[in-house]
Structures are given as structure tokens and as C-alpha cells.
Short mmCIF file of C-alpha atoms in Angstrom, two decimals:
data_model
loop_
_atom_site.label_atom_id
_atom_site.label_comp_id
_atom_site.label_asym_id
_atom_site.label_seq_id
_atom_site.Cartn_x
_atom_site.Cartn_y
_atom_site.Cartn_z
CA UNK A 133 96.87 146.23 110.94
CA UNK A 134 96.79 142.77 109.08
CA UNK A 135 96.08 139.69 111.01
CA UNK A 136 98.82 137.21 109.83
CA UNK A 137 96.78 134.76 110.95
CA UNK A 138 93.81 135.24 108.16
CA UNK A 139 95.08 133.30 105.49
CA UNK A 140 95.47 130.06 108.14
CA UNK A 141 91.46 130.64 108.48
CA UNK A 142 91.41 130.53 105.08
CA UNK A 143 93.33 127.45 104.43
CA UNK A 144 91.35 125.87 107.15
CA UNK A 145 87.99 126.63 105.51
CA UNK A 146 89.35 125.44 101.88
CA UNK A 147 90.94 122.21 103.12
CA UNK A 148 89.11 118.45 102.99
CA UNK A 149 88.53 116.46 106.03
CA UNK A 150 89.62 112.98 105.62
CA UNK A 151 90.69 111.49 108.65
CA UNK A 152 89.82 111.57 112.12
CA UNK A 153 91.35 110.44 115.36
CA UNK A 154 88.71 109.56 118.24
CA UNK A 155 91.00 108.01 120.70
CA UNK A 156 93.61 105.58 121.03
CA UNK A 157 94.84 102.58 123.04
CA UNK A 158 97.77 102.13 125.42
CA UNK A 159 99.86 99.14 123.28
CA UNK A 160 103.80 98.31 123.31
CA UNK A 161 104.77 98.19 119.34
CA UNK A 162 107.35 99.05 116.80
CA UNK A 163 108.42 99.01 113.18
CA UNK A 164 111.08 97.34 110.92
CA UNK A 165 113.03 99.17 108.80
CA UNK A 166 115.74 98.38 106.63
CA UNK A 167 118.46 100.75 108.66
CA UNK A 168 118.81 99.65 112.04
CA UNK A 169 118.58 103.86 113.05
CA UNK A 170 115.89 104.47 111.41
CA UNK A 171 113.52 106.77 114.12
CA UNK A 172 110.51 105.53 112.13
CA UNK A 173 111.12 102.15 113.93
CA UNK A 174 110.07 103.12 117.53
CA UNK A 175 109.34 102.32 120.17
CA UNK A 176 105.57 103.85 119.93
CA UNK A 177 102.93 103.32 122.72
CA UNK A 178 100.12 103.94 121.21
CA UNK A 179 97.62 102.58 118.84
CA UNK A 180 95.05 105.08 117.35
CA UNK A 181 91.27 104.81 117.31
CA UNK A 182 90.56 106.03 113.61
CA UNK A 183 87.39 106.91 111.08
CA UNK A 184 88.06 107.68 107.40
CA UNK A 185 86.01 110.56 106.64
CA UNK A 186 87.25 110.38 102.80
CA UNK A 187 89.24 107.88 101.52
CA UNK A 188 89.32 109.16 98.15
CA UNK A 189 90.93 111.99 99.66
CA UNK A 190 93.57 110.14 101.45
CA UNK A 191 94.23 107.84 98.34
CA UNK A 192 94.82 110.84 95.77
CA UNK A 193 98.40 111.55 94.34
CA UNK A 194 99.81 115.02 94.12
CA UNK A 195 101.30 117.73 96.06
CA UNK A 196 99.77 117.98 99.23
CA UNK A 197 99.25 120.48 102.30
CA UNK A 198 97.78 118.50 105.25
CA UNK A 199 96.76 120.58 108.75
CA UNK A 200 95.77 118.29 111.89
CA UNK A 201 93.01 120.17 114.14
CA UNK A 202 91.99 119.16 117.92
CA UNK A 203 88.57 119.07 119.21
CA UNK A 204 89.06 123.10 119.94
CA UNK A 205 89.36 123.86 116.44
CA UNK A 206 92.93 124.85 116.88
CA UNK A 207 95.66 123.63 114.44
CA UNK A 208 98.19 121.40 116.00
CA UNK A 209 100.36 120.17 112.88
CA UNK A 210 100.79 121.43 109.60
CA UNK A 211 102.92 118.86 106.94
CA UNK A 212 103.11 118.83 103.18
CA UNK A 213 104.15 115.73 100.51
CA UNK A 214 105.23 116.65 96.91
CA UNK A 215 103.40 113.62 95.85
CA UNK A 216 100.66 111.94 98.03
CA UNK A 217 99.38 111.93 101.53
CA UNK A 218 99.78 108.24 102.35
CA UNK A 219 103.57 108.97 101.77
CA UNK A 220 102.81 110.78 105.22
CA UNK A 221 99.98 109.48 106.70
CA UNK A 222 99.94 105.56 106.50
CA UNK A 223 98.56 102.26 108.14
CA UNK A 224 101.86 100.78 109.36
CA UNK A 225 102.40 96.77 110.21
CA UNK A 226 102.67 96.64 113.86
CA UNK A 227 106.13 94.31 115.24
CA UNK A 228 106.40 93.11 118.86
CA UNK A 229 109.23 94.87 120.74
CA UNK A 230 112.16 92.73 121.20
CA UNK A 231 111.07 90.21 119.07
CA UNK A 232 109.83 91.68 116.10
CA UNK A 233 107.32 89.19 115.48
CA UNK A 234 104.32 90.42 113.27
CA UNK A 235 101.35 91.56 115.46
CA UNK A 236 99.02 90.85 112.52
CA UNK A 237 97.72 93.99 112.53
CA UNK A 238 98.06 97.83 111.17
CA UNK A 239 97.81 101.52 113.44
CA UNK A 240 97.92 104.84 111.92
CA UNK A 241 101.33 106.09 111.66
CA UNK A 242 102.61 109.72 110.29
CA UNK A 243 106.38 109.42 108.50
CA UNK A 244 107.77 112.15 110.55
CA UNK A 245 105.42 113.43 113.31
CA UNK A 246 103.99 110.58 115.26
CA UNK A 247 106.37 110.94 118.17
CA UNK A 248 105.11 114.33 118.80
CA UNK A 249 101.39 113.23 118.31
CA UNK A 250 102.31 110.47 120.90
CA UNK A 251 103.09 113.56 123.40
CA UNK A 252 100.17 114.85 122.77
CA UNK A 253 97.96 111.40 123.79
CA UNK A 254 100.44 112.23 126.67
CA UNK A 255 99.20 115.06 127.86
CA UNK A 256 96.05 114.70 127.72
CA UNK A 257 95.22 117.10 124.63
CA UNK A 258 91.63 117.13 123.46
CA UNK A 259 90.08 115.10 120.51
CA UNK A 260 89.29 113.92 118.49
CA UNK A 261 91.59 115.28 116.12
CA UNK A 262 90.88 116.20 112.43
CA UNK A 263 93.09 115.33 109.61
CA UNK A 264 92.40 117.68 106.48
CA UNK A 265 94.04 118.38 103.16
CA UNK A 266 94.27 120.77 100.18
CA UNK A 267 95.93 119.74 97.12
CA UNK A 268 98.10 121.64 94.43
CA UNK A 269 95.07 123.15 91.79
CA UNK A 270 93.13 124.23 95.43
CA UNK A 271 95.76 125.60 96.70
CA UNK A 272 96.83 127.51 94.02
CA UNK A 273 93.57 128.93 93.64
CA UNK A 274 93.54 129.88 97.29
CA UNK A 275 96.81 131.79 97.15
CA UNK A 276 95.82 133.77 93.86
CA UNK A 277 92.23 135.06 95.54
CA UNK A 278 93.98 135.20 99.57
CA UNK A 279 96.60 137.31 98.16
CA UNK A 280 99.36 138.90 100.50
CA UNK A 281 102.01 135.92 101.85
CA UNK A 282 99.82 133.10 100.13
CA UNK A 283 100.73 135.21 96.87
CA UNK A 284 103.95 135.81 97.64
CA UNK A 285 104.65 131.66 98.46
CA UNK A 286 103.14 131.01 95.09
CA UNK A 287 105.35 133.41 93.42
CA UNK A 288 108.54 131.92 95.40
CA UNK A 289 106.85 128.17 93.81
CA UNK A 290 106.71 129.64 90.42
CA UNK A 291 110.37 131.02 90.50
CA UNK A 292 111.35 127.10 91.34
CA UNK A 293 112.13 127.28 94.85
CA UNK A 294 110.33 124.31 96.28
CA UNK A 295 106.73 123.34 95.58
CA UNK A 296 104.33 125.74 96.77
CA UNK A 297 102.88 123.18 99.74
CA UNK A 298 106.76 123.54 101.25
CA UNK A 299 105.97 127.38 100.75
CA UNK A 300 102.94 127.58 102.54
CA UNK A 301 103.69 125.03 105.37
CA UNK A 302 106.78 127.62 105.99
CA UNK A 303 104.13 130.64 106.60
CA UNK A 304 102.06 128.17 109.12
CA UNK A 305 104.83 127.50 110.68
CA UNK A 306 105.98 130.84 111.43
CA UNK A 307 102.70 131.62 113.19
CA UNK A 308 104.60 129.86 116.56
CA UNK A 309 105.69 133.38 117.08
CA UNK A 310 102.07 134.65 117.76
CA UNK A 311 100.78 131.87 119.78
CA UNK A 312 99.89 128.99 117.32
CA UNK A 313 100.28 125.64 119.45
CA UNK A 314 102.08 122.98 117.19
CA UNK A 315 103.15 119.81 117.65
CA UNK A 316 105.76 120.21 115.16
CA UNK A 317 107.49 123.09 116.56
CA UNK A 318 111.22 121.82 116.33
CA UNK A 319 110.26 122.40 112.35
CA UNK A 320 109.43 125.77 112.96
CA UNK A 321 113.12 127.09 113.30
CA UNK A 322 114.00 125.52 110.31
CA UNK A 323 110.74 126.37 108.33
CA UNK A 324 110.21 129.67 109.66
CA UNK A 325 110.63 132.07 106.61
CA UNK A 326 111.95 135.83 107.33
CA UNK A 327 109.88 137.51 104.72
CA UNK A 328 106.76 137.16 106.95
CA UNK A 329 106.09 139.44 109.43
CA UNK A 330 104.06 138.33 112.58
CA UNK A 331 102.99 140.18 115.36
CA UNK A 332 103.17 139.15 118.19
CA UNK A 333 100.57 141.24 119.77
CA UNK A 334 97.92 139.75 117.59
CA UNK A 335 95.91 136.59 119.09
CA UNK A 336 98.47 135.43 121.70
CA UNK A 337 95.84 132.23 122.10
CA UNK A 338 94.95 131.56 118.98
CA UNK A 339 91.79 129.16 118.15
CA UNK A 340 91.87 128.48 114.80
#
């Protein structure tokens, strides 16, 4: 039978580290953003504890798969960016609730995800946590040699549907069913594609 969840190891080996979380610090802040709904804006409670592992890796453009791992070695949060990780994973200018006035300084903020990595500083999870990333030309590379559902996401690329990072993250994403612990699970619904088979039976506590 074929573990579904080989080509994650795979990813996992290929991809860079670039940014870790050690800790973080209980502080009231916000953002301000243009529309007065935007759910970038806050509240967040939170300020991270950071080291940049590689900043030339953070700082490159291109398509992008980016997979968060906690102190276990498990993956927690897979993303993607069709043109650079600090579209995702940015230093933010921190704003005083209520007043908005500039704190004078910057935290680590994701675009999308930082709510749920807020629950998890919640609960207690275990870091630090490690922020790595594969690019396009890597990626590619990976899929050709991995074969099986890597293949088939980079055929699904080549055919024009999506990039092949949106592809990939959908296959992650889809291991929810057999016990990978995400942060971003509401994306998994959504993200989940039908061609890929997972069983259930396989790993049902994955530590990847």
C-alpha cells in the first residue's frame, strides 16, 4: 500500500529553513489598513520572538511553497505565494489599540494565518517553530523525481490550472484526513483535492 504521506517527507527534506519562532510575548496590538474590515487589522496578542535563519531565502521573489514545523517535527501550516514569501510572511508596524498610535516597532505577521498561529501560542503548542520554503525550479524538480500526486499536481500546473505551489499545498492539505495536525484546517475543505486518495488507516499521529 502507498503511504500518502511520503511525498510530505519529501517536501520536508527538500525545503529551506529560513525562519524560526523561539517564543513570543504577551502584548495588546493591531494594524491599519485601508478598509475598516479588513481581518488583517486585529486585534493580535502576541508579539513573536524571531531568528532569521536565511534571509536571502525570505527576500527571494517567485512562486513559493512555505511549510511551518513545531519543535516535534510535525507540520502545522502549509501556505504558498505566486510571487514571494514576504507577500506572506512579513514584519508588520505595530498600532496601539484604540488609538492607533504607532508603537515604533515591527512583529512577525503571516497575511492570512496568524490568528490561527495565535491559537496555537494559546494552547500551549511546542516550539520553537520552523519556517521553511521551496521555490518553483525545486519544486518542480521534486515532483518530476517523487512522482505519483507530486506528478500529477505538476501536470494539473502545466495544463494552466493554478501554479503548481497552489497544487501541491492542495495535496498537504488533504493529509487532515489521516491525522496531519494543521493550523490551517478551515483551508482544508476548500483545498482538499478529490483526486488524492488518503487512507485513513495509515499514520493516524503523524510526526512529520
Amino acid at each position: 500500500m502507498v503511504d500518502p504521506t511520503a511525498p510530505l517527507l519529501a517536501i520536508v527534506a527538500e525545503a529551506v529553513p529560513f525562519l524560526r519562532i523561539d517564543g513570543v510575548q504577551r502584548r495588546d496590538w493591531c494594524r491599519v489598513m485601508r478598509a475598516a474590515r479588513d481581518p488583517r487589522i486585529g486585534p493580535w496578542r502576541y508579539v513573536a520572538r524571531y531568528t532569521v535563519l536565511d534571509q536571502s531565502t525570505w527576500d527571494a521573489p517567485g512562486e513559493v511553497l512555505y511549510l511551518v514545523t513545531d519543535a516535534a517535527a510535525r507540520v502545522r501550516l502549509v501556505g504558498e505565494s505566486g510571487s514571494r514569501l514576504k507577500g506572506r510572511w512579513k514584519l508588520a508596524p505595530m498600532f496601539e489599540l484604540g488609538t492607533r498610535r504607532p508603537m515604533g516597532q515591527r512583529a512577525l505577521f503571516h497575511s492570512s494565518a496568524w490568528r490561527s498561529i495565535e491559537a496555537a501560542f494559546d494552547g500551549g503548542e511546542p516550539m520553537p517553530f520552523t519556517v521553511s520554503a521551496i521555490f518553483r525550479p525545486q519544486l518542480e524538480a521534486l515532483c518530476r523525481r517523487e512522482g505519483g500526486v507530486l506528478a500529477g499536481a505538476l501536470e494539473r500546473a502545466r495544463a494552466g490550472q493554478r501554479d503548481l505551489a497552489h497544487h501541491v499545498e492542495t495535496y498537504v492539505c488533504g493529509l487532515v484526513a489521516c491525522g496531519l495536525p494543521l493550523w490551517n484546517i478551515a483551508k482544508t475543505g476548500s483545498k482538499r483535492d478529490p483526486t488524492v486518495r488518503v487512507d485513513t488507516t495509515l499514520h493516524p499521529g503523524i510526526q512529520i
